[in-house]
Amino acid sequence: MKNVVATQLKIPFFENEDEAEKSDTTTTFSDNLTLPIHRWFRYSAGFSASWVRQLIEEEKYNGRTRVLDPFSGSGTVLLESELSGAEAIGIESHPFVIRIANAKLHWKQSPKSFHDYAFSVLERAEKQVVDISEAPKLIKNCFPPETLLRLEALRKSWNDTADDSPLSELTWLALASILRQCSPVGTAQWQYVLPTKVKVKVIDPYEAFKTKIYLISADMTKFQAQAHGPKAVMYKDDARLCSKVPDGWANLVITSPPYANNYDYADATRLEMSFFREVYGWGDLQDTVRKHLVRACTQHVGKLYKETYSIANNPLLGPIHDELIRTCQELEAERDKHGGKKQYHTMIATYFYDMAKVWTALRRVTSTNSLVCVVIGDSAPYGIHVPVDLWLGELAIAAGFASYSFEKTRDRNVKWKNRKHTVPLHEGRLWIRGKSS
Ligand SMILES: C[S@@+](CC[C@H](N)C(=O)[O-])C[C@H]1O[C@@H](n2cnc3c(N)ncnc32)[C@H](O)[C@@H]1O
């Protein structure tokens, strides 16, 4: 098979998840790969469902049964709330990611109806005649023609009856989740496309699709035997507003926002969104995805260079103002020494401004006796340390929460090999308690 070269994309300065210390995996998705429903789509940005479950169960005894996840991603918190009998609201603003979560929340459908629907899509695909010449360039680069013919046949066949119904969306998820397994280039799950990596194991699209149908229907049956909670509600909304959540509704918030680490959530889904013709090139990502997200990557802030310090001077950032300005200045000075000239200083200013707005929104939607748990890591662009957990804690207090503490779960970036910098980093849980009034 020809070694196809995918689009050249840069890997961010931040360390690779695989190389992080594995002492505690509760802040990572890895445990979910064996769990029904959670494993339908491998979402590397997610955290551990078992840990979430444990926290929900513990907090039930403290009377906290209204759970909110303002950055709900692939729906880990919502599914675990449904299992535990807690009410839950999720917010997610990434159009592809919310679709994944919503599809998973259709687990109550009849497994047999899903099985029959998805198999009818496969049977029609096997008879389809498709033209792959119109496929987006990235897709042609990621799949050899014989694979692409089958994937396109599946897409067309699914599309012919697609109607937003639960069965149609579950089948969409089955197809979306096999794309990377079927590509011979470096398309690690939920990663940027890595042009120079070639995979040894590649799965035939029809086989992968069949296997996924069996897995989904079996998991639906398992979950239906266990879950007893009310259906979780998921809103396509912005965590900076939480506009659809009633005042004082939540008494438990379990969440993980984007980290200030230059990870581009929009680019991470370009493969899938291009395959489904939701974007046609890198340029579409800004309008379709990025503009809805917390600004945590330099691609997002390219046009804001001149506004960096007016953003950092916003009164919402009062408690961290002096340190933030100093850090932005250091980052700006460091920028001149690097070829890439990344606007990390702008990224950091906008990130904390956005997160300050999230705290304001969370204060409105939480009750007085609420508990907020934020899974977060610090970062060090250009080797300049940004104490994200500490600053987020200070911003929470300024927004009206009562106290904060940080519980480290693991070290990161402690194996220096191939590192862009040697600043030790960590990841853990930021606990925010109550509201001060
Ligand atoms: C670290 S991930 C959360 C993963 C989630 N805990 C899970 O287990 O799947 C952060 C999520 O926040 C979403 N996000 C970013 N900005 C947002 C915003 N302003 N409003 C809502 N969601 C946002 C991203 O699309 C991403 O899915």
Coordinates of C-alpha atoms and ligand atoms in Angstrom, one line a residue:
M1 CA 0.0 0.0 0.0
K2 CA 1.3 3.4 -0.9
N3 CA 2.5 5.5 2.0
V4 CA 0.2 8.4 1.7
V5 CA 1.3 11.7 3.1
A6 CA -1.3 13.6 5.1
T7 CA -1.4 17.3 5.6
Q8 CA 1.6 18.7 7.5
L9 CA 0.4 19.6 10.9
K10 CA 2.6 20.7 13.8
I11 CA 2.5 18.9 17.2
P12 CA 2.0 21.4 20.0
F13 CA 4.6 22.1 22.6
F14 CA 2.7 20.2 25.2
E15 CA 3.7 16.6 26.0
N16 CA 2.1 13.5 24.5
E17 CA -0.5 11.9 26.7
D18 CA 1.2 8.5 26.3
E19 CA 4.4 9.8 27.8
A20 CA 2.8 11.3 30.9
E21 CA 3.3 9.6 34.2
K22 CA 0.8 6.8 34.6
S23 CA 0.6 6.8 38.4
D24 CA -3.1 7.8 38.5
T25 CA -5.3 7.5 35.4
T26 CA -8.5 9.0 36.8
T27 CA -7.8 12.2 34.8
T28 CA -7.4 10.3 31.5
F29 CA -9.8 8.4 29.2
S30 CA -7.8 5.2 29.2
D31 CA -9.9 3.4 31.8
N32 CA -13.1 4.0 29.7
L33 CA -11.8 1.8 26.8
T34 CA -13.3 -1.2 28.5
L35 CA -16.5 0.4 29.7
P36 CA -19.8 0.0 27.9
I37 CA -21.0 3.0 25.9
H38 CA -18.0 5.1 26.9
R39 CA -15.8 3.0 24.6
W40 CA -18.0 3.7 21.5
F41 CA -15.8 6.7 20.6
R42 CA -12.2 7.0 21.9
Y43 CA -12.1 10.6 23.1
S44 CA -8.6 11.1 24.4
A45 CA -9.5 14.5 26.0
G46 CA -12.0 12.7 28.3
F47 CA -11.5 11.6 31.9
S48 CA -12.2 8.4 33.8
A49 CA -15.9 7.3 34.0
S50 CA -15.2 5.1 37.1
W51 CA -13.8 8.0 39.0
V52 CA -16.8 10.2 38.0
R53 CA -19.1 7.4 39.1
Q54 CA -17.4 7.2 42.5
L55 CA -17.6 10.9 43.0
I56 CA -21.3 11.1 42.1
E57 CA -22.1 8.2 44.5
E58 CA -20.2 9.8 47.3
E59 CA -21.8 13.2 46.8
K60 CA -25.3 11.6 46.7
Y61 CA -24.9 11.0 50.4
N62 CA -24.2 14.7 50.9
G63 CA -27.4 15.5 49.1
R64 CA -25.9 16.5 45.8
T65 CA -27.9 15.0 43.0
R66 CA -28.0 17.7 40.4
V67 CA -24.8 17.4 38.3
L68 CA -23.6 19.8 35.8
D69 CA -20.7 19.4 33.3
P70 CA -20.2 22.7 31.4
F71 CA -17.5 21.1 29.2
S72 CA -19.1 17.7 28.7
G73 CA -17.1 16.5 25.8
S74 CA -18.0 12.9 25.0
G75 CA -20.6 12.8 27.8
T76 CA -18.7 10.8 30.5
V77 CA -20.4 12.7 33.4
L78 CA -23.8 12.5 31.8
L79 CA -23.7 8.8 31.2
E80 CA -22.4 8.1 34.8
S81 CA -25.2 10.3 36.2
E82 CA -27.8 8.3 34.3
L83 CA -26.3 5.1 35.8
S84 CA -26.3 6.5 39.3
G85 CA -29.8 8.1 39.3
A86 CA -28.6 11.7 39.4
E87 CA -30.1 14.5 37.3
A88 CA -27.6 15.9 34.9
I89 CA -27.1 18.7 32.5
G90 CA -24.2 18.9 30.0
I91 CA -23.0 21.7 27.9
E92 CA -20.7 21.4 24.9
S93 CA -20.0 23.8 22.1
H94 CA -18.0 21.7 19.6
P95 CA -20.5 20.6 17.0
F96 CA -18.8 17.2 16.3
V97 CA -18.2 16.4 19.9
I98 CA -21.7 17.2 21.1
R99 CA -23.0 14.9 18.3
I100 CA -20.9 12.1 19.7
A101 CA -22.2 12.6 23.2
N102 CA -25.8 12.9 22.0
A103 CA -25.5 9.7 20.0
K104 CA -24.2 7.9 23.1
L105 CA -27.1 9.2 25.1
H106 CA -29.4 7.2 22.8
W107 CA -28.4 4.0 24.5
K108 CA -32.0 3.4 25.6
Q109 CA -33.1 2.6 22.0
S110 CA -33.9 -1.0 21.2
P111 CA -30.6 -2.8 20.5
K112 CA -32.3 -5.0 17.8
S113 CA -33.7 -2.0 16.0
F114 CA -30.3 -0.3 16.0
H115 CA -28.7 -3.6 14.8
D116 CA -31.2 -4.0 11.9
Y117 CA -31.0 -0.3 10.9
A118 CA -27.1 -0.3 10.9
F119 CA -27.0 -3.6 9.0
S120 CA -29.3 -2.2 6.3
V121 CA -26.9 0.7 5.8
L122 CA -24.1 -1.8 5.4
E123 CA -26.1 -4.0 2.9
R124 CA -26.9 -1.0 0.8
A125 CA -23.3 0.2 0.9
E126 CA -22.1 -3.2 -0.5
K127 CA -24.2 -2.5 -3.6
Q128 CA -23.3 1.2 -3.9
V129 CA -21.3 2.6 -6.8
V130 CA -19.4 5.6 -5.6
D131 CA -17.2 8.3 -7.0
I132 CA -14.2 9.1 -4.8
S133 CA -12.8 11.8 -7.1
E134 CA -14.7 14.5 -5.2
A135 CA -13.5 13.5 -1.8
P136 CA -11.7 16.2 0.2
K137 CA -7.9 16.3 -0.2
L138 CA -7.3 15.4 3.4
I139 CA -9.5 12.3 3.1
K140 CA -7.8 11.2 -0.1
N141 CA -4.5 11.6 1.7
C142 CA -5.5 9.5 4.6
F143 CA -7.1 6.5 2.9
P144 CA -6.0 4.4 -0.1
P145 CA -8.5 4.2 -2.9
E146 CA -9.8 0.7 -2.0
T147 CA -10.5 1.7 1.6
L148 CA -12.0 5.0 0.5
L149 CA -14.4 3.3 -1.9
R150 CA -15.9 1.4 1.0
L151 CA -16.0 4.2 3.5
E152 CA -17.6 6.5 0.9
A153 CA -20.1 3.7 0.1
L154 CA -21.0 3.5 3.8
R155 CA -21.3 7.3 4.1
K156 CA -23.5 7.6 1.1
S157 CA -25.7 4.7 2.2
W158 CA -26.0 6.2 5.7
N159 CA -26.7 9.6 4.2
D160 CA -29.5 8.3 1.9
T161 CA -31.7 7.6 5.0
A162 CA -30.2 10.0 7.5
D163 CA -32.9 11.8 9.4
D164 CA -31.5 12.9 12.8
S165 CA -33.4 10.0 14.5
P166 CA -31.7 8.1 17.3
L167 CA -31.0 5.1 15.1
S168 CA -29.6 7.2 12.4
E169 CA -27.4 9.1 14.8
L170 CA -26.2 5.9 16.5
T171 CA -25.3 4.6 13.0
W172 CA -23.5 7.8 12.2
L173 CA -21.4 7.3 15.4
A174 CA -20.6 3.7 14.4
L175 CA -19.2 5.1 11.1
A176 CA -17.4 8.1 12.6
S177 CA -15.7 5.9 15.2
I178 CA -14.1 3.6 12.7
L179 CA -12.4 6.1 10.4
R180 CA -9.1 6.2 12.2
Q181 CA -8.9 2.4 12.5
C182 CA -9.2 2.2 8.8
S183 CA -6.4 4.6 7.9
P184 CA -2.8 3.5 7.3
V185 CA -1.3 6.9 8.2
G186 CA -0.7 8.2 11.7
T187 CA -4.2 9.1 12.8
A188 CA -4.0 8.2 16.5
Q189 CA -7.4 8.5 18.0
W190 CA -8.4 12.1 18.5
Q191 CA -5.0 13.3 17.4
Y192 CA -3.8 15.5 14.7
V193 CA -3.0 13.6 11.5
L194 CA 0.6 12.6 11.7
P195 CA 2.1 12.6 8.2
T196 CA 5.2 10.6 8.8
K197 CA 3.8 7.7 10.9
V198 CA 2.5 4.6 9.1
K199 CA 0.4 2.1 11.0
V200 CA 0.9 -1.6 10.7
K201 CA -2.6 -2.6 11.6
V202 CA -5.3 -1.3 9.4
I203 CA -8.9 -2.7 9.5
D204 CA -11.2 -3.1 6.5
P205 CA -14.1 -0.6 6.7
Y206 CA -16.9 -3.1 6.4
E207 CA -15.4 -5.4 9.0
A208 CA -14.8 -2.5 11.4
F209 CA -18.3 -1.3 10.9
K210 CA -19.8 -4.7 11.6
T211 CA -17.7 -5.1 14.7
K212 CA -18.8 -1.7 15.9
I213 CA -22.5 -2.5 15.4
Y214 CA -22.1 -5.7 17.5
L215 CA -20.3 -3.8 20.2
I216 CA -22.9 -1.0 20.3
S217 CA -25.9 -3.3 20.4
A218 CA -24.3 -5.5 23.1
D219 CA -23.4 -2.4 25.2
M220 CA -26.9 -1.0 24.9
T221 CA -28.3 -4.2 26.4
K222 CA -25.8 -4.1 29.2
F223 CA -26.5 -0.5 30.1
Q224 CA -30.2 -1.0 29.9
A225 CA -29.9 -3.6 32.6
Q226 CA -28.0 -1.3 34.9
A227 CA -29.0 2.3 34.5
H228 CA -31.9 3.8 36.5
G229 CA -31.5 7.5 36.4
P230 CA -33.5 10.2 34.6
K231 CA -32.3 11.0 31.0
A232 CA -29.5 13.5 31.1
V233 CA -30.0 16.7 29.1
M234 CA -27.3 18.0 26.8
Y235 CA -27.2 21.5 25.4
K236 CA -25.2 22.9 22.5
D237 CA -24.2 26.0 24.4
D238 CA -21.2 28.0 25.7
A239 CA -19.8 27.3 29.1
R240 CA -18.9 31.0 29.4
L241 CA -22.7 31.6 29.5
C242 CA -24.4 28.4 30.6
S243 CA -27.4 30.2 29.3
K244 CA -29.8 27.3 29.4
V245 CA -29.1 26.3 33.0
P246 CA -31.5 27.7 35.5
D247 CA -30.1 29.9 38.4
G248 CA -28.9 27.9 41.3
W249 CA -29.7 24.5 39.6
A250 CA -26.5 22.5 40.2
N251 CA -25.1 21.4 43.4
L252 CA -22.3 19.3 41.9
V253 CA -20.1 20.3 39.0
I254 CA -17.7 17.8 37.6
T255 CA -15.8 19.0 34.6
S256 CA -12.6 19.4 32.7
P257 CA -12.1 22.5 30.5
P258 CA -9.5 22.8 27.7
Y259 CA -6.1 23.2 29.2
A260 CA -4.0 26.2 28.4
N261 CA -1.8 24.0 26.3
N262 CA -2.3 24.9 22.7
Y263 CA -4.3 21.8 21.9
D264 CA -6.5 22.7 18.9
Y265 CA -9.9 20.9 19.4
A266 CA -11.0 22.0 16.0
D267 CA -8.1 20.6 14.1
A268 CA -8.4 17.4 16.2
T269 CA -11.7 16.6 14.5
R270 CA -10.8 17.7 11.0
L271 CA -10.5 14.2 9.7
E272 CA -14.0 13.2 10.8
M273 CA -15.6 16.5 9.9
S274 CA -14.0 16.5 6.4
F275 CA -15.2 12.9 5.8
F276 CA -18.8 14.0 6.6
R277 CA -18.3 17.2 4.5
E278 CA -18.9 19.5 7.5
V279 CA -15.6 21.3 6.7
Y280 CA -13.7 21.4 3.4
G281 CA -10.4 22.7 4.6
W282 CA -8.4 24.0 7.5
G283 CA -9.8 27.5 6.9
D284 CA -13.3 26.4 7.7
L285 CA -12.4 25.3 11.2
Q286 CA -12.4 28.8 12.7
D287 CA -16.0 29.5 11.8
T288 CA -17.4 26.1 12.2
V289 CA -15.7 25.0 15.4
R290 CA -13.1 27.2 17.0
K291 CA -15.1 30.4 17.5
H292 CA -17.4 28.5 19.8
L293 CA -14.7 27.3 22.1
V294 CA -12.7 28.7 25.1
R295 CA -9.5 30.2 23.5
A296 CA -6.7 27.8 24.4
C297 CA -4.6 27.6 21.3
T298 CA -2.6 30.1 19.3
Q299 CA -4.5 29.3 16.1
H300 CA -7.5 30.8 17.8
V301 CA -6.0 34.1 18.7
G302 CA -4.0 35.1 15.6
K303 CA -5.8 38.3 15.0
L304 CA -5.7 39.5 18.6
Y305 CA -2.1 40.3 19.0
K306 CA -2.7 44.0 19.6
E307 CA -5.5 43.4 22.1
T308 CA -3.5 41.1 24.4
Y309 CA -2.9 43.6 27.2
S310 CA -6.3 45.2 27.1
I311 CA -7.7 41.7 27.5
A312 CA -5.3 40.9 30.4
N313 CA -6.2 44.3 32.0
N314 CA -9.9 43.3 32.2
P315 CA -11.3 43.7 35.7
L316 CA -12.4 40.1 35.7
L317 CA -8.8 39.2 35.8
G318 CA -8.1 41.5 38.8
P319 CA -6.8 38.8 41.3
I320 CA -4.1 37.5 38.9
H321 CA -3.5 40.7 37.0
D322 CA 0.1 41.5 38.0
E323 CA 1.4 37.9 37.5
L324 CA -0.6 37.5 34.3
I325 CA 0.8 40.7 32.8
R326 CA 4.4 39.6 33.8
T327 CA 3.9 36.2 32.3
C328 CA 2.5 37.7 29.1
Q329 CA 5.5 40.0 28.8
E330 CA 7.9 37.1 29.3
L331 CA 6.1 35.1 26.7
E332 CA 6.1 37.9 24.2
A333 CA 9.8 38.5 24.8
E334 CA 10.5 34.8 24.4
R335 CA 8.5 34.7 21.2
D336 CA 11.1 36.8 19.4
K337 CA 13.7 34.0 20.0
H338 CA 11.6 31.4 18.2
G339 CA 11.1 30.8 14.5
G340 CA 7.4 29.9 14.9
K341 CA 6.6 33.2 16.7
K342 CA 3.7 31.8 18.5
Q343 CA 1.4 34.2 20.3
Y344 CA 1.4 32.3 23.5
H345 CA 1.1 35.6 25.4
T346 CA -2.2 36.3 23.6
M347 CA -3.4 32.7 24.2
I348 CA -2.8 32.9 27.9
A349 CA -4.5 36.3 28.3
T350 CA -7.6 35.1 26.4
Y351 CA -7.7 31.7 28.1
F352 CA -7.9 33.3 31.6
Y353 CA -10.4 35.9 30.4
D354 CA -12.6 33.1 29.0
M355 CA -12.3 31.0 32.1
A356 CA -13.1 34.0 34.4
K357 CA -16.4 34.2 32.4
V358 CA -16.9 30.5 33.0
W359 CA -16.6 31.1 36.8
T360 CA -19.1 33.9 36.6
A361 CA -21.6 31.7 34.8
L362 CA -21.0 28.8 37.2
R363 CA -21.6 31.0 40.2
R364 CA -25.0 31.9 38.8
V365 CA -26.0 28.3 38.1
T366 CA -24.8 26.6 41.3
S367 CA -26.5 26.5 44.7
T368 CA -24.9 27.8 47.9
N369 CA -23.8 24.4 49.1
S370 CA -22.3 23.3 45.8
L371 CA -19.1 21.4 45.2
V372 CA -17.2 22.0 42.0
C373 CA -14.5 19.6 40.8
V374 CA -12.3 20.8 37.8
V375 CA -9.8 18.4 36.3
I376 CA -6.9 20.6 35.1
G377 CA -3.2 20.7 34.4
D378 CA -0.7 23.5 34.3
S379 CA 1.4 24.4 31.3
A380 CA 4.7 26.0 30.2
P381 CA 4.6 27.4 26.7
Y382 CA 8.2 28.3 25.6
G383 CA 9.2 26.8 29.0
I384 CA 7.6 29.6 30.9
H385 CA 5.5 28.2 33.7
V386 CA 1.8 29.2 33.9
P387 CA 0.2 28.0 37.3
V388 CA -3.2 27.3 35.8
D389 CA -4.7 25.6 38.8
L390 CA -3.7 28.4 41.2
W391 CA -4.9 31.1 38.9
L392 CA -8.2 29.3 38.2
G393 CA -8.7 28.9 41.9
E394 CA -8.1 32.7 42.5
L395 CA -10.6 33.5 39.7
A396 CA -13.2 31.3 41.3
I397 CA -12.9 33.1 44.6
A398 CA -13.2 36.4 42.8
A399 CA -16.4 35.1 41.1
G400 CA -17.9 34.5 44.5
F401 CA -17.0 30.9 45.5
A402 CA -15.9 30.2 49.0
S403 CA -12.6 28.3 48.8
Y404 CA -10.3 26.2 46.6
S405 CA -7.7 23.5 47.0
F406 CA -5.7 21.5 44.5
E407 CA -5.2 17.8 44.6
K408 CA -2.4 16.6 42.4
T409 CA -3.0 13.2 40.7
R410 CA 0.1 12.9 38.5
D411 CA 3.2 14.5 37.3
R412 CA 3.7 15.4 33.6
N413 CA 6.6 16.3 31.5
V414 CA 9.1 14.8 33.9
K415 CA 10.8 12.5 31.4
W416 CA 12.9 15.1 29.7
K417 CA 13.7 13.2 26.5
N418 CA 12.7 15.1 23.4
R419 CA 11.0 17.7 25.5
K420 CA 10.8 21.3 24.2
H421 CA 11.3 22.4 27.8
T422 CA 12.1 20.9 31.2
V423 CA 9.6 22.5 33.4
P424 CA 7.9 19.9 35.6
L425 CA 4.1 19.9 35.2
H426 CA 1.2 18.3 37.0
E427 CA -2.4 17.5 36.6
G428 CA -5.1 17.0 39.2
R429 CA -8.4 18.2 40.6
L430 CA -9.2 21.7 41.6
W431 CA -11.9 21.6 44.3
I432 CA -14.0 24.6 44.7
R433 CA -16.4 24.8 47.6
G434 CA -19.7 26.6 47.9
K435 CA -20.6 30.2 47.2
S436 CA -19.7 32.9 49.6
S437 CA -23.3 34.2 49.6
Ligands
LIG1 C1 -11.2 18.3 28.3 S1 -12.5 18.1 27.2 C2 -13.8 17.5 28.3 C3 -13.9 16.0 28.1 C4 -15.0 15.3 29.0 N1 -14.7 15.4 30.4 C5 -15.1 13.8 28.6 O1 -14.9 13.0 29.4 O2 -15.4 13.5 27.4 C6 -13.0 19.8 27.1 C7 -14.2 20.0 26.2 O3 -14.7 21.4 26.3 C8 -15.2 21.7 25.1 N2 -15.3 23.2 25.0 C9 -14.4 24.1 24.8 N3 -14.8 25.4 24.9 C10 -16.1 25.3 25.3 C11 -17.1 26.2 25.6 N4 -16.9 27.5 25.5 N5 -18.3 25.8 25.9 C12 -18.6 24.4 26.0 N6 -17.7 23.5 25.7 C13 -16.5 23.9 25.4 C14 -14.3 21.1 24.1 O4 -14.9 21.0 22.8 C15 -14.0 19.8 24.7 O5 -14.9 18.8 24.3

